[in-house]
N, CA and C of each residue as an Amber inpcrd file, in Angstrom:
protein
   624
 -13.1630000  19.1970000 -24.0940000 -11.9120000  19.1590000 -23.3000000
 -12.1910000  17.5460000 -22.7540000 -12.5780000  18.4300000 -20.7990000
 -12.5090000  17.3530000 -19.8790000 -14.0580000  16.3410000 -20.7230000
 -14.0040000  16.6050000 -21.4170000 -15.6670000  15.0580000 -22.1440000
 -14.7920000  14.0800000 -22.6340000 -13.0180000  14.6030000 -23.3570000
 -12.5860000  13.7030000 -23.7370000 -11.2590000  13.2450000 -22.7080000
 -10.9550000  13.8880000 -21.6550000 -10.4740000  13.7130000 -20.6830000
 -10.6560000  12.2940000 -19.6480000 -12.2110000  12.2860000 -19.6660000
 -12.9360000  11.9280000 -18.2590000 -12.5360000  10.1340000 -18.5700000
 -12.9400000   9.4410000 -20.2750000 -12.7140000   8.1260000 -20.2090000
 -11.6680000   8.0260000 -19.8720000 -10.8810000   8.2790000 -20.3910000
  -9.3790000   7.4260000 -19.8920000  -8.7860000   7.5490000 -18.1120000
  -9.4190000   8.8850000 -17.6790000  -9.5200000   8.7460000 -16.5640000
 -10.5610000   8.3680000 -15.3740000 -11.3560000   7.4180000 -16.3740000
 -12.2140000   6.7290000 -15.7400000 -11.3760000   5.3850000 -15.8470000
 -10.8110000   4.7310000 -16.4130000 -10.5810000   3.4550000 -17.2660000
 -10.0470000   3.0940000 -16.5010000 -10.2170000   1.3050000 -16.2200000
  -9.5810000   0.4810000 -14.8530000  -8.5640000  -0.0760000 -15.2040000
  -8.4880000   0.2290000 -17.1170000  -7.1820000  -1.0640000 -17.4570000
  -6.6000000  -0.1620000 -17.1180000  -6.2580000   1.6980000 -17.7600000
  -5.8670000   2.0930000 -18.2610000  -5.0460000   2.5290000 -16.9350000
  -5.5000000   2.7020000 -15.5450000  -5.0180000   2.3200000 -13.5040000
  -4.1970000   1.6830000 -13.8710000  -4.2750000   0.6070000 -13.9260000
  -3.6870000  -0.6040000 -13.6190000  -2.5060000  -1.1280000 -14.9870000
  -2.4440000   0.0730000 -15.7800000  -1.0830000  -0.2030000 -16.7820000
  -0.9590000   0.8740000 -15.8390000  -0.3930000   2.2460000 -15.9490000
   0.4690000   2.9840000 -14.5480000   0.8700000   2.4470000 -13.8060000
   0.0750000   2.0640000 -12.7460000   0.3410000   1.2560000 -11.6180000
   1.7760000   0.1110000 -11.6410000   1.5100000  -0.4680000 -13.4790000
   2.6450000  -1.9970000 -13.3900000   3.4460000  -1.0240000 -14.1250000
   3.8600000  -0.2070000 -13.9850000   5.2320000   0.4340000 -14.9710000
   6.0540000  -0.1080000 -14.1140000   6.4660000   0.4410000 -12.8400000
   7.5560000   0.4720000 -12.3240000   7.8530000  -1.1520000 -12.1990000
   6.8490000  -2.3530000 -12.5850000   7.0820000  -3.7840000 -11.6400000
   7.7580000  -4.2250000 -13.5310000   7.2010000  -3.7650000 -14.2480000
   8.1000000  -3.7190000 -16.0070000   9.3120000  -3.8080000 -15.5430000
   9.2970000  -2.7160000 -15.3730000  10.1420000  -2.2100000 -15.0540000
  11.9360000  -2.9490000 -14.9890000  11.3320000  -3.1530000 -13.1130000
  12.1400000  -3.8730000 -13.3960000  12.2810000  -5.3930000 -12.8210000
  11.4120000  -6.1730000 -13.6840000  11.4000000  -7.2710000 -14.4830000
  12.2460000  -7.5110000 -15.6870000  11.4380000  -6.5040000 -17.0860000
  12.4250000  -6.1310000 -18.1130000  14.1320000  -5.9780000 -17.3060000
  15.2170000  -5.0940000 -16.5050000  16.2710000  -4.8090000 -16.0360000
  16.8740000  -6.2730000 -15.7360000  15.8930000  -6.5390000 -15.1250000
  15.9400000  -8.1270000 -14.2030000  16.2520000  -9.2890000 -15.4220000
  15.9930000  -9.0340000 -15.9890000  16.0030000  -9.9810000 -17.1680000
  17.1720000  -9.6250000 -18.8900000  17.4150000  -8.2330000 -18.6050000
  18.0440000  -8.4310000 -19.5760000  19.1820000  -8.2040000 -18.8520000
  19.5940000  -7.6800000 -17.9710000  21.3110000  -7.6140000 -16.8150000
  21.5370000  -8.8120000 -16.4560000  22.7330000  -8.8780000 -17.4880000
  23.4570000 -10.3460000 -16.6200000  23.4190000 -10.4960000 -15.5460000
  24.3450000  -8.9770000 -14.9910000  24.4600000  -9.0810000 -13.4050000
  23.9520000  -8.6010000 -12.4830000  22.7520000  -8.0320000 -12.7170000
  21.7160000  -7.4400000 -11.6270000  21.0280000  -8.6800000 -10.7060000
  21.6570000  -8.8250000  -9.6350000  20.7720000  -9.7330000  -8.8280000
  18.7180000  -9.4590000  -8.4580000  18.9190000 -10.7540000  -7.6730000
  17.8490000 -10.0450000  -7.0870000  17.6900000  -9.2260000  -5.9230000
  18.2740000  -9.3310000  -5.2560000  18.6910000  -8.2660000  -3.6850000
  18.8870000  -6.9010000  -4.4940000  19.2660000  -6.4220000  -5.9280000
  19.4420000  -4.6880000  -6.4510000  17.9020000  -5.0830000  -6.7640000
  17.5160000  -5.5710000  -6.4570000  15.4440000  -5.1180000  -6.8370000
  14.6990000  -4.8510000  -5.2810000  15.7800000  -5.7670000  -4.2600000
  14.6150000  -5.2830000  -3.5090000  14.0180000  -4.4560000  -2.6740000
  14.9000000  -3.1170000  -2.6570000  14.1090000  -2.1860000  -2.2080000
  13.1670000  -1.2760000  -2.7880000  13.6560000  -1.4110000  -4.8850000
  12.7620000  -0.8780000  -5.3420000  11.5750000  -1.1970000  -5.1450000
  10.8390000  -2.7440000  -5.5020000  10.0950000  -3.2910000  -5.6390000
   9.0710000  -3.2480000  -3.3040000   9.7820000  -3.1740000  -2.7800000
   9.7550000  -2.7280000  -1.3490000   8.8110000  -1.0030000  -1.6050000
   9.9270000  -0.3730000  -1.3830000   9.7060000   1.2580000  -1.9210000
   8.6230000   1.3910000  -2.6920000   7.6140000   0.5440000  -3.4890000
   6.4190000   0.8030000  -4.5070000   5.4430000   0.0310000  -3.8030000
   5.6150000  -1.1400000  -3.1600000   4.3070000  -1.5110000  -1.8700000
   4.3820000  -0.6650000  -1.2970000   5.4150000   0.0300000  -0.2260000
   5.0340000   0.7170000   0.8050000   3.9920000   1.9330000   0.4990000
   5.1200000   2.7910000  -0.9220000   4.3470000   4.5740000  -0.9560000
   2.5210000   4.0120000  -1.4650000   2.6070000   3.0000000  -2.1330000
   0.8620000   2.5980000  -3.1510000   0.4820000   1.7420000  -1.3550000
   0.1200000   1.9610000  -0.0810000  -0.1020000   1.6050000   0.2300000
  -0.1330000   2.9520000   1.5270000   0.8650000   3.4170000   1.6560000
   0.7350000   5.0060000   2.1590000  -0.5860000   5.8120000   1.2270000
   0.0890000   5.5710000   0.4370000  -0.9880000   6.4280000  -0.5830000
  -2.6730000   6.0950000   0.1140000  -3.1280000   4.9380000  -0.3820000
  -3.6660000   4.3320000  -0.2820000  -4.9160000   4.6730000   1.3280000
  -4.0110000   4.7070000   2.4140000  -4.1800000   5.1750000   3.8190000
  -4.1560000   6.5840000   3.9040000  -3.9740000   7.3150000   3.4920000
  -3.8510000   8.7880000   2.8090000  -5.1630000   8.9690000   2.3330000
  -6.4190000   8.5730000   1.8940000  -7.1920000   9.1500000   0.7650000
  -7.9610000   9.6010000   2.0960000  -8.3100000   8.5420000   3.7530000
  -9.0670000   8.8760000   3.9750000  -8.9600000  10.2290000   4.7710000
  -8.1230000  11.2740000   5.5850000  -8.4120000  12.3000000   5.6270000
  -8.2000000  13.0990000   5.0140000  -8.1100000  12.4440000   3.6840000
  -7.5400000  13.0120000   2.9230000  -8.6210000  14.1020000   1.8610000
  -9.7790000  12.4470000   1.6110000 -11.4270000  13.0960000   1.6230000
 -11.8970000  13.4710000   2.5920000 -11.6590000  13.6980000   4.5200000
 -11.7250000  14.7900000   5.5450000 -11.6090000  15.9880000   5.2540000
 -10.4700000  16.2510000   5.1810000  -9.9000000  17.5420000   4.7900000
 -10.0050000  18.7210000   3.7690000 -10.9140000  17.8690000   1.9930000
 -10.3830000  18.1810000   1.0740000 -12.1690000  17.7460000   1.0610000
 -12.6880000  18.2420000   1.7140000 -14.3570000  17.2400000   1.3230000
 -15.1480000  17.9220000   0.2000000 -15.9740000  17.4780000  -0.5100000
 -15.9380000  17.3440000  -1.8400000 -15.8820000  17.8380000  -2.4170000
 -14.1560000  18.2140000  -2.7970000 -13.6230000  17.8300000  -4.2710000
 -13.6860000  16.6410000  -4.9660000 -14.2120000  16.9560000  -6.4250000
 -13.8900000  15.3970000  -7.5250000 -12.3080000  14.9610000  -7.2380000
 -10.9940000  15.3900000  -7.2220000 -10.3020000  14.9650000  -6.8910000
  -9.9620000  14.2220000  -6.2860000 -10.6230000  14.0890000  -4.4690000
  -9.9540000  13.2610000  -3.9550000 -11.5560000  12.4610000  -3.5710000
 -12.4110000  12.4780000  -4.2260000 -13.8620000  11.9560000  -4.8490000
 -13.1640000  10.9960000  -6.0070000 -12.0120000  11.0050000  -6.6910000
 -11.7160000  10.3950000  -7.6970000 -10.7360000   9.1280000  -6.8860000
  -9.9660000   9.2200000  -6.2390000  -8.8580000   8.4220000  -5.6530000
  -9.5900000   7.8870000  -4.8620000 -10.8690000   7.8960000  -3.7370000
 -11.4110000   7.3000000  -3.1350000 -11.7200000   6.0590000  -3.6800000
 -12.6590000   6.4100000  -5.1770000 -12.9790000   5.0060000  -5.7900000
 -11.7890000   4.4130000  -6.6880000 -10.7960000   4.9610000  -6.2960000
  -9.6710000   3.7150000  -6.4240000  -8.5060000   3.0600000  -5.5250000
  -9.2090000   3.7910000  -4.3160000  -8.3330000   2.8950000  -3.5050000
  -8.1340000   1.5960000  -3.5800000  -9.3220000   1.4950000  -3.6550000
  -8.5590000  -0.8100000  -3.5890000  -7.5800000  -0.8340000  -4.5510000
  -8.1810000  -0.2700000  -5.7340000  -6.9990000  -1.0170000  -6.7280000
  -5.7960000   0.0540000  -6.0810000  -5.5550000   0.5380000  -5.0800000
  -4.1400000   1.3000000  -4.8620000  -3.7300000   0.4280000  -4.0930000
  -4.1230000  -0.2210000  -2.8840000  -4.2520000  -0.7390000  -1.7580000
  -3.7440000  -2.4000000  -2.7830000  -4.5360000  -3.1430000  -3.5540000
  -3.9580000  -4.2160000  -4.0600000  -3.4450000  -4.6670000  -4.8400000
  -2.7060000  -3.1560000  -5.4740000  -1.5350000  -3.0890000  -6.2280000
  -0.1720000  -2.8070000  -5.0160000  -0.4410000  -2.5420000  -4.5340000
   0.8580000  -2.3300000  -3.1620000   1.4240000  -3.1500000  -2.6190000
  -0.1360000  -3.9960000  -2.6820000   0.2670000  -5.9570000  -1.9850000
   0.5540000  -6.8090000  -2.9210000   0.5970000  -6.3680000  -4.2590000
   1.2290000  -7.1670000  -5.1030000   2.5370000  -6.9060000  -5.4930000
   2.0850000  -5.3400000  -5.8220000   4.4920000  -5.2080000  -5.2440000
   5.3030000  -5.5350000  -4.5000000   4.3960000  -6.1550000  -3.2190000
   4.6820000  -6.6550000  -1.4540000   4.8120000  -8.7370000  -1.9630000
   4.5820000  -9.0670000  -2.4170000   4.0060000 -10.0540000  -3.5080000
   5.6790000 -10.4420000  -4.1420000   6.0530000  -9.0410000  -5.2010000
   6.8510000  -8.9580000  -6.1880000   8.3710000  -8.5540000  -4.5830000
   8.1450000  -7.7740000  -3.8540000   9.6820000  -7.6160000  -3.0820000
   8.9740000  -9.4770000  -2.7120000   8.6620000  -9.6100000  -1.9980000
   9.0830000 -11.2860000  -1.3250000   9.6430000 -12.5210000  -2.4240000
   9.3190000 -12.1920000  -3.4650000   9.6160000 -12.9870000  -4.8760000
  10.8380000 -12.9290000  -5.0970000  11.7540000 -11.4000000  -4.9850000
  12.5210000 -11.1120000  -4.8040000  13.5100000 -11.3720000  -3.5610000
  13.1450000 -11.5590000  -2.8360000  13.6830000 -11.9270000  -1.4820000
  14.4820000 -13.2850000  -1.4750000  12.8730000 -13.5900000  -1.9820000
  13.3320000 -15.6890000  -1.9720000  14.3630000 -16.0380000  -2.2940000
  14.1240000 -15.7610000  -4.1560000  15.1960000 -15.6510000  -5.0760000
  16.9360000 -15.2670000  -4.5160000  16.6060000 -14.3730000  -4.0970000
  17.8710000 -13.6870000  -3.5750000  18.4940000 -14.4770000  -2.1540000
  17.5150000 -14.9840000  -0.7730000  17.4270000 -15.6190000  -0.2920000
  18.1030000 -17.8120000  -0.3240000  17.5620000 -17.4760000  -1.9220000
  18.1000000 -19.0130000  -2.5800000  17.0000000 -20.4480000  -1.8240000
  17.4310000 -20.8270000  -0.7010000  17.0350000 -21.7030000  -0.0600000
  15.9250000 -21.2830000   1.4100000  14.5820000 -22.2310000   1.3540000
  14.5340000 -22.6510000   3.2320000  15.0600000 -22.4350000   4.0530000
  16.4520000 -22.6820000   4.3410000  17.1000000 -23.2960000   5.3590000
  18.0400000 -21.8010000   5.7290000  17.9240000 -20.6940000   4.1510000
  18.8190000 -19.4470000   4.8480000  17.3380000 -19.0010000   5.4290000
  16.6570000 -18.8510000   4.8290000  15.1160000 -17.7910000   4.5830000
  14.3560000 -18.0890000   6.2030000  14.4850000 -19.3050000   6.4850000
  14.0690000 -19.5110000   8.3560000  15.8640000 -19.5760000   9.3230000
  16.6130000 -19.0180000   8.6570000  18.0760000 -18.8890000   9.3180000
  17.4830000 -17.0360000   9.6730000  16.9700000 -17.0070000   9.1030000
  16.9010000 -15.1520000   8.7690000  16.2450000 -14.4510000   9.5130000
  14.9800000 -14.7190000  10.1560000  13.9870000 -14.6630000  10.6520000
  13.5520000 -13.9580000  11.7970000  15.1200000 -13.8540000  13.2180000
  15.2130000 -13.7180000  13.8070000  14.9630000 -12.0820000  13.8380000
  16.0210000 -11.3940000  13.3380000  15.8820000  -9.8180000  14.0050000
  14.4240000  -9.4690000  13.3620000  14.1540000  -7.8860000  14.4350000
  13.5950000  -7.3480000  13.8340000  12.8820000  -6.8920000  12.4810000
  14.0530000  -6.4200000  12.1620000  13.3080000  -5.7530000  10.4930000
  13.4970000  -6.5090000   9.6590000  13.5530000  -8.2050000   9.5680000
  12.8300000  -9.1740000   8.7140000  11.0340000 -10.0420000   9.0680000
  11.4310000 -10.1390000  10.4280000   9.6330000 -10.6460000  10.9990000
   8.8360000 -10.1460000  10.6310000   9.4800000  -8.8820000  11.0830000
   8.5550000  -7.2870000  10.9470000   7.7990000  -7.2630000   9.1150000
   8.4620000  -7.5200000   8.8270000   8.3280000  -7.2440000   7.3910000
   7.3550000  -9.0680000   6.9750000   7.6740000 -10.2270000   7.5790000
   6.5940000 -10.8980000   7.5910000   5.1620000 -10.6780000   7.8230000
   5.4910000 -10.5410000   9.0080000   4.1470000 -10.2640000   9.5780000
   3.0670000  -9.2990000   8.6350000   3.6260000  -8.1490000   8.2940000
   3.1200000  -7.4770000   7.3770000   2.7070000  -7.4440000   6.4410000
   3.2170000  -9.0570000   5.6050000   3.2180000  -9.0970000   4.5670000
   1.5110000 -10.2060000   4.9440000   1.4300000 -11.2540000   5.5060000
   0.8420000 -12.1660000   6.3750000  -0.8820000 -11.1160000   6.2590000
  -1.2050000  -9.9480000   6.9240000  -2.0070000  -8.5800000   7.6460000
  -2.3580000  -8.5190000   6.2950000  -1.1620000  -7.9370000   5.1770000
  -1.7410000  -7.0760000   3.5350000  -2.0070000  -8.8020000   2.7180000
  -1.9090000 -10.0790000   3.1830000  -2.9070000 -10.4560000   2.5730000
  -4.5990000 -11.1970000   2.8410000  -4.8700000 -11.3030000   3.9340000
  -5.8580000 -11.1590000   4.4780000  -6.8560000  -9.7590000   3.7340000
  -5.6920000  -8.4680000   3.9900000  -6.4690000  -7.4580000   3.3720000
  -6.6990000  -7.3790000   2.2610000  -6.1290000  -7.9250000   1.4560000
  -5.5890000  -8.0850000  -0.4520000  -7.2720000  -9.6220000  -0.3460000
  -7.0410000 -10.8820000   0.5270000  -7.7400000 -12.1400000   0.0380000
  -9.1580000 -11.2010000  -0.3770000  -9.5230000 -10.1070000   0.9190000
 -11.0030000  -9.3530000   0.7450000 -10.7810000  -8.3390000   0.5650000
 -10.2290000  -8.0170000  -0.5630000 -10.3390000  -6.9490000  -1.3070000
 -11.5720000  -6.7870000  -2.3540000 -12.6640000  -7.2990000  -2.0470000
 -13.6510000  -7.0370000  -3.0950000 -15.1500000  -7.6710000  -2.8050000
 -16.4270000  -6.9700000  -3.4810000 -17.2790000  -6.7500000  -3.1870000
 -18.1810000  -8.1140000  -2.2240000 -17.6740000  -9.8050000  -3.2410000
 -18.4060000 -10.1250000  -2.3080000 -17.5750000 -10.5630000  -0.6770000
 -16.7520000 -10.5770000  -0.8710000 -16.1670000 -10.6460000   1.0190000
 -17.1260000  -9.2440000   1.8610000 -16.6090000  -8.5040000   1.3040000
 -18.1180000  -6.6640000   1.4300000 -18.9610000  -7.4380000   1.8020000
 -19.8580000  -8.2740000   1.5150000 -21.2700000  -8.8150000   1.7470000
 -21.3700000  -9.4300000   2.5200000 -20.6590000 -10.5550000   2.7090000
 -20.7400000 -11.9820000   3.6910000 -20.0100000 -11.4960000   4.9390000
 -18.7020000 -10.3310000   4.4440000 -17.9140000  -9.7790000   6.3100000
 -19.3800000  -9.1000000   6.8140000 -19.8980000  -8.1640000   6.0660000
 -20.9600000  -7.3230000   6.1110000 -20.2100000  -6.1800000   6.7620000
 -20.7540000  -6.0630000   8.6290000 -20.1480000  -4.7640000   9.3910000
 -18.5770000  -5.9460000  10.3820000 -18.2040000  -6.4500000   9.7360000
 -17.0050000  -6.8180000  10.5110000 -15.7810000  -6.9440000   9.1720000
 -16.4600000  -5.8920000   7.5400000 -15.1700000  -5.6170000   6.8280000
 -14.4160000  -4.7200000   7.2230000 -14.9320000  -4.2590000   7.4000000
 -14.8870000  -2.2760000   7.8900000 -13.8310000  -2.7150000   8.9890000
 -14.1490000  -3.6870000  10.1270000 -12.7280000  -3.9920000  10.8730000
 -11.8180000  -4.3690000  10.1190000 -11.9780000  -5.4180000   9.9070000
 -10.7020000  -6.5670000   9.4170000 -10.1100000  -5.9230000   8.4170000
 -10.3350000  -4.3970000   7.9110000  -9.8810000  -3.1610000   7.2780000
  -8.7500000  -2.4910000   7.7450000  -9.1550000  -2.2410000   9.3380000
  -8.1460000  -1.6230000   9.7110000  -7.0190000  -2.3590000  10.2390000
  -6.8810000  -4.1390000  10.1230000  -5.3130000  -3.8090000  10.5720000
  -4.3270000  -3.5470000   9.5210000  -5.3220000  -2.5720000   8.1270000
  -4.1810000  -1.9600000   7.7720000  -3.4600000  -1.0190000   8.3410000
  -3.4080000  -0.4970000   9.2900000  -2.7500000   0.2260000  10.1300000
  -1.7840000  -0.4060000  10.3950000  -1.8500000  -1.8210000  11.6490000
  -0.8080000  -2.4730000  12.0550000  -0.1240000  -2.6030000  11.2810000
   0.3060000  -2.9230000   9.8100000   0.6470000  -3.2840000   9.0350000
   0.8910000  -2.2170000   7.9020000   0.3930000  -1.2270000   7.7040000
   1.7200000   0.1630000   7.8960000   2.7380000   0.0570000   8.6800000
   2.4610000  -0.1730000  10.5680000   3.4600000   0.2410000  11.3010000
   4.2470000  -1.4070000  10.6960000   3.9110000  -1.8800000  10.6350000
   5.1920000  -3.2600000  11.1780000   6.3260000  -2.9820000   9.8060000
   5.0740000  -2.1020000   8.2240000   5.5770000  -1.5510000   7.3210000
   7.9340000  -0.7150000   7.0880000   6.5310000  -0.1400000   8.5090000
   7.1920000   1.0430000   8.7400000   8.9580000   0.8880000   9.4100000
   7.8980000  -0.2450000  10.6360000   9.9180000  -1.3590000  11.4720000
  10.8900000  -1.4610000  10.3310000   9.6790000  -2.7810000   9.4540000
  10.5190000  -3.5690000   7.8510000  11.3780000  -2.5990000   7.8350000
  10.8260000  -1.5700000   7.3570000  11.5890000  -0.4920000   6.2550000
  13.2560000   0.0470000   6.3490000  12.4520000   0.2020000   8.2230000
  13.8920000   1.4040000   9.2780000  15.0070000  -0.0580000   9.5700000
  14.7630000  -1.0850000  10.3170000  15.6310000  -1.9740000  10.7720000
  16.2400000  -3.0870000   9.9330000  15.4220000  -3.0270000   8.3380000
  15.9910000  -3.8100000   7.9700000  17.6210000  -3.7310000   6.6870000
  17.3360000  -2.8970000   6.8030000  18.9500000  -2.5490000   5.9640000
  19.3160000  -0.3030000   7.1120000  18.9310000  -0.4880000   7.7290000
  19.0900000   0.6190000   9.0250000  18.5790000   2.0530000   8.6120000
  17.6690000   2.4230000   7.5780000  17.2830000   3.1760000   6.9300000
  16.0130000   3.8180000   7.5840000  16.6020000   4.7340000   8.3980000
  15.4090000   4.9060000   9.4620000  14.9740000   6.2900000   8.7510000
  15.9330000   7.5510000   8.7470000  15.2550000   8.7650000   7.5900000
  14.7720000   8.3030000   6.4170000  15.3000000   7.3290000   5.5360000
  14.3220000   7.4210000   4.6350000  12.3080000   6.6000000   5.1180000
  12.7330000   5.9780000   5.3850000  11.2170000   5.3320000   6.8020000
  10.4770000   6.3390000   6.8310000  10.8830000   7.0080000   8.0200000
  10.4470000   7.9100000   8.7060000   9.4880000   9.2210000   7.7430000
  10.3890000  10.0520000   6.4520000  10.3930000  10.8560000   6.1510000
   8.9780000  10.6770000   4.8020000   8.7140000   8.6580000   4.6470000
   7.8290000   8.6560000   3.7290000   6.9290000   8.1220000   4.1560000
   6.6320000   7.4770000   5.3090000   5.5360000   7.6150000   6.3200000
   5.1050000   9.0010000   7.0650000   5.7550000   9.8750000   7.0600000
   5.4380000  10.6530000   7.9460000   3.9630000  11.8200000   7.2280000
   3.9650000  11.5080000   5.8970000   2.8070000  12.2970000   5.3580000
   2.1810000  11.7940000   6.3030000   1.3390000  10.4100000   5.7510000
   0.5140000   9.3070000   6.5130000  -0.0750000   9.2130000   7.8900000
   1.6460000   9.9330000   8.7480000   0.8380000  10.0360000  10.0300000
   0.8680000  11.0850000  10.6980000   0.5810000  12.4520000  10.0290000
   0.5830000  13.6980000  10.0010000  -1.1010000  14.0040000   9.6760000
  -1.1520000  13.4130000   9.0890000  -3.0070000  12.9880000   7.7740000
  -3.7980000  12.1390000   9.7230000  -2.7990000  11.2080000   9.7690000
  -3.7710000  10.5750000  10.1090000  -3.8810000  11.5030000  11.6040000
  -3.0090000  11.4330000  11.8280000  -3.3310000  13.1950000  13.4230000
  -4.5560000  13.7040000  12.8950000  -4.2740000  14.6810000  11.8800000
  -5.2950000  15.6240000  11.5070000  -6.5460000  15.0220000  11.5110000
  -7.0630000  13.1460000  10.8820000  -8.1890000  13.3760000  10.8290000
  -9.0030000  12.8860000  12.4750000  -7.9210000  12.5820000  13.4570000
  -8.4400000  12.4090000  14.5980000  -8.9750000  14.2250000  15.3630000
  -7.8890000  14.4330000  15.3940000  -8.3670000  15.6370000  14.9840000
  -9.9370000  16.4060000  14.6720000 -10.2840000  16.2450000  13.6530000
 -11.7460000  16.5690000  12.7470000 -12.7130000  15.9130000  13.4550000
 -12.2850000  14.0520000  13.5650000 -13.1110000  13.0380000  14.4860000
 -13.5210000  13.8990000  15.5770000 -12.9390000  13.8980000  16.5620000
 -12.8780000  14.6800000  17.7570000 -13.7060000  16.1140000  17.9050000
 -13.6550000  16.2390000  15.9860000 -14.7580000  17.7700000  16.3270000
 -15.4360000  17.3400000  16.3580000 -16.1250000  16.0270000  15.7450000
 -17.2290000  16.0390000  14.9460000 -17.9100000  16.0400000  13.6470000
 -16.2620000  16.1640000  13.5450000 -16.4850000  16.6680000  11.6440000
 -15.9180000  15.1120000  10.9170000 -17.0730000  14.8730000  10.9500000
 -16.5690000  13.1750000  10.9090000 -16.4980000  13.6020000   9.0430000
 -16.5030000  12.7510000   7.9130000 -16.7380000  12.3140000   6.9230000
 -17.4860000  10.8600000   6.3710000 -18.3920000  10.6780000   6.1590000
 -19.1580000   9.2310000   5.3790000 -19.4470000   8.7060000   4.2560000
 -18.8680000   8.2250000   3.8540000 -19.2560000   7.0790000   2.3890000
 -20.1870000   6.0680000   2.1780000 -20.4950000   6.0910000   1.0480000
 -21.2880000   5.5420000   0.4580000 -20.7530000   4.5440000   0.3920000
 -21.1920000   2.4180000   0.6210000 -20.0860000   1.3940000   0.3380000
 -20.2760000   1.1080000  -1.5180000 -21.0960000   1.9990000  -1.7170000
 -20.2210000   2.0230000  -3.2560000 -19.0150000   3.1310000  -3.2090000
 -18.9700000   3.5500000  -2.5800000 -17.3170000   4.7220000  -3.3080000
 -16.3000000   4.6620000  -1.4560000 -16.8470000   3.5570000  -0.9430000
 -16.0590000   3.4250000   0.4560000 -14.3550000   2.0670000  -0.3330000
 -14.4880000   2.0310000  -1.1420000 -13.2960000   0.9310000  -1.2680000
 -12.8980000   0.4220000   0.2440000 -11.7580000   0.9050000  -0.0720000
 -10.5750000   0.4880000   1.1870000 -10.4900000   1.0550000   2.7030000
 -11.9380000   1.6360000   2.6700000 -12.1010000   2.5470000   3.8120000
 -11.4260000   1.3110000   5.1020000 -11.4090000   2.6220000   5.9770000
 -10.8780000   1.8860000   6.7390000 -10.7100000   2.2490000   8.3310000
């Protein structure tokens, strides 16, 4: 039974097909429902982006807490895919935002509020991470690549602020980020006790 399941579990095309399902659903609804506006899909696209990024960042502390477990090793190997998928949903979120705003003048006029500029700042940080999320960049940047990937943490914090202030959804945003915050706090406890968990380059993925 396990031998039959393993090829599907290890299939990258299948993983990406699953990750794409929410985006396909949103685009399907947008194209078929004449009454649906781009602004109606801003929140769901942004939520999927944030949640995938949260999941990717949760994997390091989870692997430290549950050392040697197959499911954490499986997730670690797919961390890069989850992070890139999170960025692609952020790109979709940006597309719906630009369609909703209609003109560059409208976009520039709305840059001032905290809930807006934090979203732009988070997007550009994630853009840098996405562009360097490949083996060629790892080889070229060497030790600097891992330091660069730590930009994911300020980017995640900016995403939290964006989510909290753009629609005053404080509790909703905090509840979604709470698991990541708790796991990162526990990671610091483990590191302070000397129980660090090292990853080989082949499984490092988006290690930060």
